[in-house]
Short mmCIF file of C-alpha atoms in Angstrom, two decimals:
data_model
loop_
_atom_site.label_atom_id
_atom_site.label_comp_id
_atom_site.label_asym_id
_atom_site.label_seq_id
_atom_site.Cartn_x
_atom_site.Cartn_y
_atom_site.Cartn_z
CA MET A 1 56.37 -44.73 50.44
CA GLU A 2 56.46 -45.40 47.20
CA ARG A 3 55.67 -42.95 44.21
CA TYR A 4 54.48 -43.49 40.87
CA GLU A 5 54.74 -41.54 38.54
CA CYS A 6 51.75 -40.48 34.89
CA ASN A 7 53.92 -40.86 31.68
CA GLY A 8 52.06 -38.25 30.30
CA CYS A 9 50.96 -35.95 32.78
CA SER A 10 53.41 -36.07 35.28
CA TYR A 11 50.30 -36.91 37.71
CA VAL A 12 52.38 -39.11 40.94
CA TYR A 13 50.04 -42.35 42.61
CA GLU A 14 51.04 -41.77 46.54
CA ALA A 15 49.39 -44.71 48.02
CA GLY A 16 49.53 -42.83 51.17
CA LYS A 17 46.70 -40.48 49.08
CA GLY A 18 45.22 -43.39 47.34
CA ASP A 19 42.32 -41.74 44.42
CA PRO A 20 39.53 -41.88 47.03
CA HIS A 21 37.51 -40.04 44.04
CA ASN A 22 37.93 -43.12 41.97
CA GLY A 23 37.33 -45.40 45.73
CA TYR A 24 40.32 -46.10 46.06
CA PRO A 25 40.95 -45.84 49.99
CA ALA A 26 44.43 -43.95 51.30
CA GLY A 27 46.52 -46.70 51.53
CA THR A 28 46.47 -48.55 48.57
CA PRO A 29 49.72 -50.31 47.42
CA PHE A 30 50.13 -49.18 43.99
CA SER A 31 50.49 -53.46 42.75
CA ALA A 32 46.89 -53.51 44.26
CA LEU A 33 45.35 -51.43 41.41
CA PRO A 34 43.68 -52.91 38.19
CA ASP A 35 46.02 -52.83 35.27
CA ASP A 36 42.98 -50.97 34.03
CA TRP A 37 42.68 -47.60 36.26
CA CYS A 38 43.32 -45.10 34.03
CA CYS A 39 45.07 -41.66 35.24
CA PRO A 40 43.18 -39.70 37.86
CA ASP A 41 44.27 -36.23 35.35
CA CYS A 42 44.77 -36.76 32.20
CA ALA A 43 42.54 -40.71 31.63
CA VAL A 44 44.69 -41.65 29.03
CA ARG A 45 47.81 -43.35 29.88
CA GLU A 46 46.83 -46.44 32.41
CA LYS A 47 48.59 -48.47 35.26
CA PRO A 48 50.41 -49.81 33.24
CA ASP A 49 52.36 -46.35 31.93
CA PHE A 50 53.76 -45.67 35.39
CA VAL A 51 56.78 -45.40 36.28
CA LYS A 52 58.61 -46.16 39.63
CA LEU A 53 59.80 -42.58 41.17
CA GLU A 54 62.52 -42.91 43.81
CA GLU A 55 60.89 -43.66 47.37
CA THR A 56 60.69 -40.50 49.65
CA PRO A 57 60.88 -41.17 53.46
CA ALA A 58 57.26 -41.98 54.65
CA MET B 1 61.36 -28.19 17.34
CA THR B 2 64.84 -29.30 18.93
CA THR B 3 66.99 -26.86 20.43
CA GLN B 4 64.75 -23.93 22.01
CA THR B 5 66.78 -21.59 24.16
CA LEU B 6 65.13 -18.59 26.76
CA SER B 7 65.81 -16.89 24.09
CA GLU B 8 63.90 -18.11 21.99
CA ALA B 9 61.23 -18.47 24.68
CA ALA B 10 61.76 -15.31 25.86
CA ASN B 11 61.23 -13.24 22.66
CA TRP B 12 58.50 -15.56 21.33
CA LYS B 13 54.92 -13.55 21.08
CA ASP B 14 51.49 -14.56 20.91
CA GLY B 15 50.21 -13.44 17.86
CA LYS B 16 46.53 -14.56 18.36
CA ARG B 17 47.27 -13.05 22.42
CA ARG B 18 44.72 -10.69 22.09
CA LEU B 19 42.47 -12.41 20.16
CA TRP B 20 41.48 -15.23 22.11
CA MET B 21 38.96 -13.13 23.27
CA MET B 22 37.46 -13.51 20.74
CA GLY B 23 35.68 -16.18 22.66
CA VAL B 24 33.41 -14.29 24.11
CA LEU B 25 31.91 -13.20 21.13
CA TRP B 26 29.64 -15.65 20.09
CA PRO B 27 27.56 -15.74 24.16
CA ALA B 28 26.51 -12.83 23.15
CA LEU B 29 25.08 -12.72 19.70
CA PRO B 30 21.92 -13.15 20.95
CA LEU B 31 21.93 -10.86 22.93
CA ILE B 32 23.57 -8.56 19.75
CA SER B 33 20.19 -10.05 16.53
CA ALA B 34 17.67 -8.99 20.30
CA ALA B 35 19.27 -6.32 20.53
CA LEU B 36 18.82 -5.12 16.11
CA ALA B 37 15.67 -7.17 15.98
CA LEU B 38 13.54 -4.91 18.30
CA SER B 39 16.03 -1.27 18.09
CA THR B 40 15.66 -1.95 13.93
CA GLY B 41 12.06 -3.85 13.83
CA VAL B 42 13.59 -6.20 11.24
CA GLY B 43 12.18 -10.00 12.43
CA LEU B 44 15.06 -11.97 10.79
CA PHE B 45 17.85 -9.99 12.92
CA TRP B 46 16.39 -13.09 15.28
CA TRP B 47 18.25 -15.38 12.73
CA LEU B 48 21.40 -13.50 12.93
CA THR B 49 23.17 -16.34 15.67
CA PRO B 50 22.98 -18.96 12.51
CA VAL B 51 23.83 -16.99 9.55
CA VAL B 52 27.51 -16.45 11.78
CA ILE B 53 27.72 -19.82 12.70
CA TYR B 54 27.03 -21.47 9.63
CA GLY B 55 27.49 -19.18 7.41
CA VAL B 56 29.34 -15.57 8.22
CA LEU B 57 32.16 -18.39 10.21
CA PRO B 58 33.19 -20.64 6.94
CA LEU B 59 33.19 -17.58 4.95
CA LEU B 60 36.04 -15.60 7.80
CA ASP B 61 37.34 -19.07 6.99
CA LYS B 62 37.65 -19.00 4.35
CA LEU B 63 39.52 -15.35 3.47
CA VAL B 64 41.51 -15.38 6.77
CA GLY B 65 43.08 -19.17 6.20
CA GLU B 66 45.51 -20.45 8.28
CA ASP B 67 47.30 -20.69 11.43
CA THR B 68 50.45 -23.13 12.08
CA ASN B 69 51.77 -21.83 14.29
CA ASN B 70 53.51 -23.15 17.29
CA ALA B 71 54.27 -21.74 20.60
CA PRO B 72 58.40 -23.09 21.21
CA GLU B 73 58.21 -25.07 24.13
CA SER B 74 60.38 -23.26 26.42
CA ALA B 75 57.51 -21.54 26.56
CA VAL B 76 54.77 -23.61 27.27
CA ALA B 77 54.82 -23.56 30.88
CA ALA B 78 55.32 -19.41 30.95
CA LEU B 79 51.89 -19.48 28.36
CA GLU B 80 50.05 -22.25 30.61
CA ASN B 81 49.79 -20.23 33.53
CA ASP B 82 48.96 -16.57 32.53
CA ARG B 83 45.74 -16.69 34.07
CA TYR B 84 44.88 -14.32 31.28
CA TYR B 85 43.39 -16.81 28.71
CA ARG B 86 41.74 -18.96 31.71
CA LEU B 87 39.93 -15.35 32.30
CA ALA B 88 39.29 -15.17 28.63
CA THR B 89 36.99 -18.33 29.00
CA PHE B 90 35.76 -17.58 32.43
CA LEU B 91 34.04 -15.00 31.00
CA PHE B 92 31.73 -16.69 28.83
CA ILE B 93 30.25 -18.13 31.13
CA PRO B 94 28.17 -15.14 32.54
CA VAL B 95 27.33 -13.79 28.79
CA GLN B 96 26.91 -17.53 28.16
CA TYR B 97 24.08 -16.75 31.56
CA LEU B 98 22.89 -13.52 30.13
CA SER B 99 21.85 -15.10 26.10
CA VAL B 100 20.00 -18.29 27.83
CA ILE B 101 17.40 -15.79 30.95
CA GLY B 102 17.85 -13.30 28.40
CA GLY B 103 15.97 -15.50 26.08
CA ALA B 104 13.60 -16.74 27.94
CA TRP B 105 12.44 -14.14 29.54
CA LEU B 106 11.93 -12.45 25.36
CA ALA B 107 10.21 -15.68 24.89
CA VAL B 108 7.63 -15.79 27.16
CA ARG B 109 7.48 -12.39 28.04
CA GLY B 110 8.48 -11.00 24.74
CA GLY B 111 4.96 -10.79 22.04
CA LEU B 112 7.51 -12.12 19.56
CA PRO B 113 5.60 -13.78 16.71
CA VAL B 114 6.40 -17.96 16.71
CA PRO B 115 8.55 -17.69 13.50
CA ASP B 116 10.53 -15.27 16.10
CA ILE B 117 10.92 -17.42 19.32
CA LEU B 118 12.35 -19.87 16.93
CA GLY B 119 15.11 -17.98 15.45
CA LEU B 120 15.99 -17.02 18.99
CA ALA B 121 15.13 -20.91 20.82
CA VAL B 122 17.82 -21.79 17.46
CA SER B 123 20.37 -19.48 18.52
CA VAL B 124 20.24 -20.05 22.65
CA GLY B 125 20.63 -23.53 21.91
CA LEU B 126 24.43 -22.68 19.27
CA VAL B 127 25.02 -21.26 23.16
CA SER B 128 24.63 -24.00 25.04
CA GLY B 129 26.55 -25.82 22.56
CA ALA B 130 28.96 -23.31 22.62
CA GLY B 131 28.83 -23.54 26.54
CA ILE B 132 29.77 -27.31 26.10
CA ASN B 133 32.98 -26.63 23.68
CA THR B 134 33.23 -24.00 26.88
CA ALA B 135 33.10 -26.92 29.88
CA HIS B 136 35.47 -28.87 27.96
CA GLU B 137 38.03 -26.86 28.40
CA LEU B 138 37.67 -26.34 31.58
CA GLY B 139 36.72 -29.28 31.82
CA HIS B 140 40.23 -31.28 31.72
CA LYS B 141 42.06 -28.90 34.74
CA ARG B 142 43.12 -29.55 37.60
CA GLU B 143 41.76 -26.76 39.37
CA ASN B 144 37.97 -27.59 41.22
CA LEU B 145 37.55 -24.04 39.86
CA GLU B 146 37.95 -24.40 36.89
CA ARG B 147 35.95 -28.11 37.19
CA TRP B 148 33.24 -26.31 39.37
CA LEU B 149 32.69 -23.95 36.49
CA ALA B 150 32.33 -26.63 33.21
CA ARG B 151 29.19 -27.79 34.90
CA ILE B 152 27.90 -24.45 35.44
CA THR B 153 28.76 -23.82 31.39
CA LEU B 154 27.21 -27.58 30.91
CA ALA B 155 23.73 -27.06 32.50
CA PRO B 156 21.76 -25.03 29.47
CA ALA B 157 22.22 -27.49 27.48
CA MET B 158 21.09 -30.07 29.26
CA TYR B 159 24.24 -32.28 29.00
CA GLY B 160 25.97 -32.85 32.77
CA HIS B 161 27.26 -36.02 32.24
CA PHE B 162 29.51 -35.41 29.16
CA TYR B 163 31.96 -34.52 32.33
CA VAL B 164 32.13 -37.67 33.50
CA GLU B 165 32.07 -39.10 29.86
CA HIS B 166 33.80 -36.79 27.88
CA ASN B 167 37.52 -37.27 29.99
CA ARG B 168 36.68 -41.08 31.51
CA GLY B 169 34.55 -42.67 28.53
CA HIS B 170 36.06 -40.61 25.12
CA HIS B 171 39.59 -40.41 25.80
CA VAL B 172 39.70 -44.02 26.69
CA ARG B 173 38.22 -45.36 23.86
CA VAL B 174 37.90 -42.98 22.00
CA ALA B 175 39.25 -44.21 17.56
CA THR B 176 38.09 -47.69 18.94
CA PRO B 177 34.90 -49.44 18.11
CA GLU B 178 33.64 -49.01 20.91
CA ASP B 179 33.78 -45.36 21.42
CA PRO B 180 30.00 -44.33 21.03
CA ALA B 181 31.25 -40.26 20.20
CA SER B 182 33.51 -41.74 17.02
CA SER B 183 32.41 -42.13 14.08
CA ARG B 184 32.71 -44.82 11.61
CA LEU B 185 33.49 -44.90 8.05
CA GLY B 186 29.93 -44.60 6.10
CA GLU B 187 28.01 -43.91 9.22
CA SER B 188 25.28 -40.68 8.93
CA PHE B 189 25.52 -37.91 11.06
CA TYR B 190 21.52 -38.71 11.17
CA ALA B 191 22.29 -42.38 12.15
CA PHE B 192 25.75 -41.57 14.71
CA TRP B 193 23.72 -38.43 16.91
CA PRO B 194 21.34 -42.12 18.70
CA ARG B 195 24.46 -43.67 19.31
CA SER B 196 26.03 -41.07 20.87
CA VAL B 197 23.83 -39.65 22.38
CA ILE B 198 22.47 -42.89 24.01
CA GLY B 199 25.34 -44.56 24.33
CA SER B 200 27.53 -41.59 25.97
CA LEU B 201 24.34 -40.87 28.57
CA THR B 202 24.79 -44.51 29.32
CA SER B 203 28.66 -44.88 29.61
CA ALA B 204 28.55 -41.40 32.29
CA TRP B 205 26.08 -43.74 34.19
CA HIS B 206 28.54 -47.02 34.48
CA LEU B 207 30.38 -44.99 34.85
CA GLU B 208 28.89 -43.13 37.94
CA LYS B 209 28.64 -46.35 39.16
CA LEU B 210 31.81 -48.68 39.14
CA ARG B 211 33.82 -45.91 40.40
CA LEU B 212 30.98 -44.94 43.08
CA GLU B 213 30.29 -49.07 44.27
CA ARG B 214 34.34 -48.97 44.29
CA GLN B 215 33.58 -46.48 47.33
CA GLY B 216 31.21 -49.31 48.58
CA LYS B 217 28.48 -46.42 47.66
CA SER B 218 25.02 -47.29 45.48
CA VAL B 219 24.98 -44.79 42.15
CA TRP B 220 21.96 -42.99 44.37
CA ASN B 221 23.76 -41.57 45.88
CA TRP B 222 24.09 -37.57 45.88
CA ARG B 223 27.62 -38.01 45.16
CA ASN B 224 27.21 -38.75 41.95
CA ASP B 225 28.43 -36.63 39.44
CA ASN B 226 26.68 -37.31 36.33
CA LEU B 227 23.58 -36.54 38.96
CA GLN B 228 25.14 -33.54 40.28
CA SER B 229 25.49 -31.90 37.21
CA TRP B 230 21.95 -32.81 35.76
CA ALA B 231 21.25 -31.10 38.84
CA MET B 232 22.54 -27.60 38.13
CA THR B 233 20.47 -28.12 34.78
CA LEU B 234 17.40 -29.07 36.93
CA VAL B 235 18.18 -25.82 39.31
CA LEU B 236 17.98 -23.55 36.22
CA PHE B 237 15.05 -24.58 34.49
CA GLY B 238 13.39 -25.54 37.22
CA GLY B 239 14.11 -22.01 38.66
CA LEU B 240 12.94 -20.34 35.20
CA ALA B 241 10.00 -22.36 35.00
CA LEU B 242 8.94 -20.94 38.97
CA TRP B 243 9.96 -17.31 37.34
CA LEU B 244 8.27 -17.16 34.29
CA GLY B 245 5.21 -19.71 33.87
CA PRO B 246 5.37 -23.71 32.55
CA ILE B 247 5.52 -22.28 29.30
CA VAL B 248 9.16 -21.60 28.96
CA LEU B 249 9.75 -25.53 29.46
CA PRO B 250 9.47 -26.18 26.38
CA PHE B 251 12.04 -22.97 25.08
CA LEU B 252 14.32 -24.17 26.99
CA ILE B 253 14.02 -28.47 26.44
CA PHE B 254 14.26 -27.43 22.69
CA GLN B 255 17.54 -24.70 23.05
CA GLY B 256 19.37 -27.52 25.37
CA PHE B 257 18.12 -29.97 22.62
CA ILE B 258 20.21 -28.34 19.87
CA GLY B 259 22.91 -27.03 22.44
CA PHE B 260 23.34 -30.42 22.51
CA SER B 261 23.16 -31.41 18.62
CA LEU B 262 25.72 -28.57 18.31
CA LEU B 263 28.73 -31.57 20.86
CA GLU B 264 27.52 -34.35 18.37
CA VAL B 265 27.86 -32.59 14.77
CA VAL B 266 31.04 -31.85 16.25
CA ASN B 267 31.84 -34.79 17.91
CA TYR B 268 31.47 -37.05 14.91
CA LEU B 269 34.00 -35.31 12.81
CA GLU B 270 36.38 -35.01 14.67
CA HIS B 271 37.74 -39.42 14.42
CA TYR B 272 35.43 -39.99 11.30
CA GLY B 273 36.89 -43.01 10.21
CA LEU B 274 40.14 -42.76 12.17
CA VAL B 275 40.26 -46.33 14.27
CA ARG B 276 43.70 -46.82 16.40
CA GLN B 277 44.96 -50.66 16.19
CA LYS B 278 45.51 -53.69 18.56
CA GLU B 279 48.62 -53.96 19.80
CA ALA B 280 49.85 -57.66 20.26
CA SER B 281 48.86 -57.77 24.26
CA GLY B 282 45.31 -56.71 23.18
CA ARG B 283 45.67 -53.22 23.83
CA TYR B 284 44.15 -50.45 21.60
CA GLU B 285 47.61 -48.51 20.54
CA ARG B 286 48.10 -45.37 22.72
CA CYS B 287 46.30 -42.27 20.71
CA LYS B 288 47.82 -40.91 18.16
CA PRO B 289 47.86 -37.77 16.13
CA GLU B 290 46.67 -39.23 13.27
CA HIS B 291 43.56 -40.30 15.51
CA SER B 292 42.06 -37.53 14.91
CA TRP B 293 40.47 -34.66 12.32
CA ASN B 294 42.46 -31.10 12.50
CA SER B 295 41.87 -28.29 11.37
CA ASN B 296 43.96 -24.62 11.81
CA HIS B 297 41.35 -22.59 10.69
CA THR B 298 41.83 -19.93 12.40
CA VAL B 299 38.87 -17.88 12.44
CA THR B 300 37.26 -20.88 14.26
CA ASN B 301 39.65 -22.54 16.62
CA LEU B 302 39.47 -18.07 18.20
CA MET B 303 35.84 -19.16 19.19
CA LEU B 304 36.24 -22.31 20.22
CA TYR B 305 39.67 -22.57 21.77
CA HIS B 306 41.09 -24.83 20.04
CA LEU B 307 39.30 -26.92 19.61
CA GLN B 308 40.80 -28.06 15.69
CA ARG B 309 43.79 -29.18 17.48
CA HIS B 310 42.43 -31.43 18.17
CA SER B 311 45.51 -34.36 18.02
CA ASP B 312 47.36 -32.71 20.76
CA HIS B 313 44.54 -32.32 23.29
CA HIS B 314 44.25 -36.27 22.07
CA ALA B 315 47.44 -36.62 22.55
CA ASN B 316 47.82 -34.60 26.20
CA PRO B 317 44.97 -33.64 27.32
CA MET B 318 45.66 -32.14 30.24
CA ARG B 319 47.07 -28.86 27.37
CA ARG B 320 45.87 -25.95 27.94
CA TYR B 321 44.25 -24.56 24.99
CA GLN B 322 46.57 -21.22 24.01
CA ALA B 323 48.94 -24.09 24.39
CA LEU B 324 47.55 -26.96 21.87
CA ARG B 325 50.22 -27.97 18.45
CA HIS B 326 49.68 -28.80 15.36
CA PHE B 327 51.53 -31.16 13.56
CA GLU B 328 52.35 -32.46 10.36
CA GLN B 329 51.44 -35.57 10.18
CA ALA B 330 47.59 -35.61 11.47
CA PRO B 331 44.86 -35.40 9.25
CA GLN B 332 43.66 -32.09 7.92
CA LEU B 333 39.76 -31.19 7.39
CA PRO B 334 38.78 -28.78 4.31
CA SER B 335 37.63 -26.11 5.95
CA GLY B 336 37.22 -25.66 9.75
CA TYR B 337 34.82 -26.83 12.07
CA ALA B 338 32.72 -24.40 11.59
CA GLY B 339 32.73 -25.23 7.69
CA MET B 340 32.44 -28.74 8.02
CA ILE B 341 29.32 -29.04 10.62
CA VAL B 342 27.39 -28.13 7.70
CA VAL B 343 28.83 -30.29 5.82
CA ALA B 344 28.00 -32.84 8.61
CA MET B 345 24.64 -32.37 8.03
CA ILE B 346 24.65 -33.00 4.29
CA PRO B 347 25.37 -37.09 4.00
CA PRO B 348 26.21 -37.28 0.31
CA LEU B 349 28.25 -34.18 0.49
CA TRP B 350 30.42 -35.21 3.59
CA ARG B 351 30.79 -39.09 2.37
CA SER B 352 32.09 -37.41 -1.50
CA LEU B 353 33.95 -35.08 0.50
CA MET B 354 35.80 -37.20 3.42
CA ASP B 355 36.04 -40.83 2.67
CA LYS B 356 37.87 -39.77 -0.19
CA ARG B 357 40.26 -38.11 3.17
CA VAL B 358 39.97 -41.70 5.18
CA LEU B 359 40.91 -43.29 2.04
CA ALA B 360 43.62 -41.35 1.25
CA HIS B 361 45.12 -41.44 5.38
CA TYR B 362 45.10 -45.40 4.76
CA ASN B 363 47.42 -45.01 2.03
CA GLY B 364 44.49 -47.22 0.18
CA ASP B 365 43.35 -49.42 2.32
CA VAL B 366 40.32 -49.18 3.83
CA THR B 367 40.01 -52.36 5.86
CA ARG B 368 42.23 -50.18 7.69
CA ALA B 369 38.96 -47.53 8.50
CA ASN B 370 37.45 -47.83 11.72
CA ILE B 371 34.04 -48.85 9.07
CA HIS B 372 30.22 -48.94 10.09
CA PRO B 373 29.13 -52.15 11.38
CA PRO B 374 25.82 -52.24 9.42
CA VAL B 375 27.61 -51.68 5.73
CA ARG B 376 30.63 -52.64 6.10
CA GLU B 377 29.99 -55.15 2.86
CA LYS B 378 28.82 -51.92 0.96
CA ILE B 379 31.92 -49.88 1.87
CA LEU B 380 34.85 -52.84 1.24
CA ALA B 381 32.79 -53.66 -2.37
CA GLN B 382 33.04 -50.10 -3.09
CA TYR B 383 36.53 -49.09 -1.53
CA GLY B 384 37.62 -52.54 -1.53
CA ALA B 385 39.90 -54.42 -4.10
CA ALA B 386 37.54 -53.04 -7.03
CA HIS B 387 38.52 -49.17 -6.91
CA PRO B 388 42.45 -49.25 -5.09
CA GLN B 389 43.26 -46.66 -7.25
CA SER B 390 40.54 -44.38 -7.34
CA VAL B 391 42.19 -42.38 -4.16
CA GLU B 392 43.54 -39.03 -4.63
CA ALA B 393 44.01 -37.16 -1.17
#
């Protein structure tokens, strides 16, 4: 499962969970998020600021 | 701050730990003033709250001075997890509601003369305004409890949309010309107030509209965070009107106006004239310590949960108030926020104190500041080529 971490607040985006509150349902791959998608926790980092983490077994 | 050891963390004590409970004093002020006015019969006591906030706090800031102490990084995790600090912010809320509800009851049933009711309404309004500050601390957190409490705390000031706009609007666009809540060089508080009030409201509405559209829902949906938060105000005001009669509504609306205006004057001084530069990619540079005005004045910091360590807050919005740091490179206000809000309400005094500080911050190059477009030519003529040497810190 692909995981990307906010480099500001340590929130982790997991495609399996998505970001449903902001309209990106579970299963949305990170690549499908728009560039201006911002961290749902701190809101001061955007997609290009996220760092890819080691993948975990799905 | 490079080599922190575990023993440093163990030995470090938060000197302000107990003092954070002082934040509860602010919402208690109208209750204290009512007790004094009713027991002595001296009507002037109804004005105690604004006198304390606009007069006594700035004086105490001057007397007590500044505190630049930062927790060592190794102590931050334990400091953030210490639930005592959360309790200090939670306790604000019942006292706030006691002041709002008690104030409404006294205004309607207290048989007070109009000037006393006016003093009471201003006092309760200043509590609702401070409530926005408490809601601000709570609304940045991940925990659901804190996020719900944030909205309950916003309700008396009629500013539920702050919950949406502040995090996803203001923090994203802070210190750019696009942010309605970042004031500009040459812009008076009275020009800023409508721009920020209307701009924040429309931005909050737009943010929720886009979010709900992505979910395939209409903006007119009960999941709209703005509508939910405003509903809390409706329930509170409606409930009080049912109990005390509709005559309470002018009191409630007036105190709400005072409340959100207190927030707006604080907004006004937090980023005055400061601007983020655009990078080659077209994105704004990340918000840095130099994009917020700070103050280490101890007393106001205790009353406002370190809101004045504003640079660290914008760099790390999730950081809890007790762990916010002072940065040497962050621009400093000449006084605490309590004193500066009085100055901000007197535009010539504000500009004589602050314009030179904005200029000094940009080494005399006024073109690097966030200039208010309607007065741009005037500002350039005044601070541009005409007087490049007249800048002092």
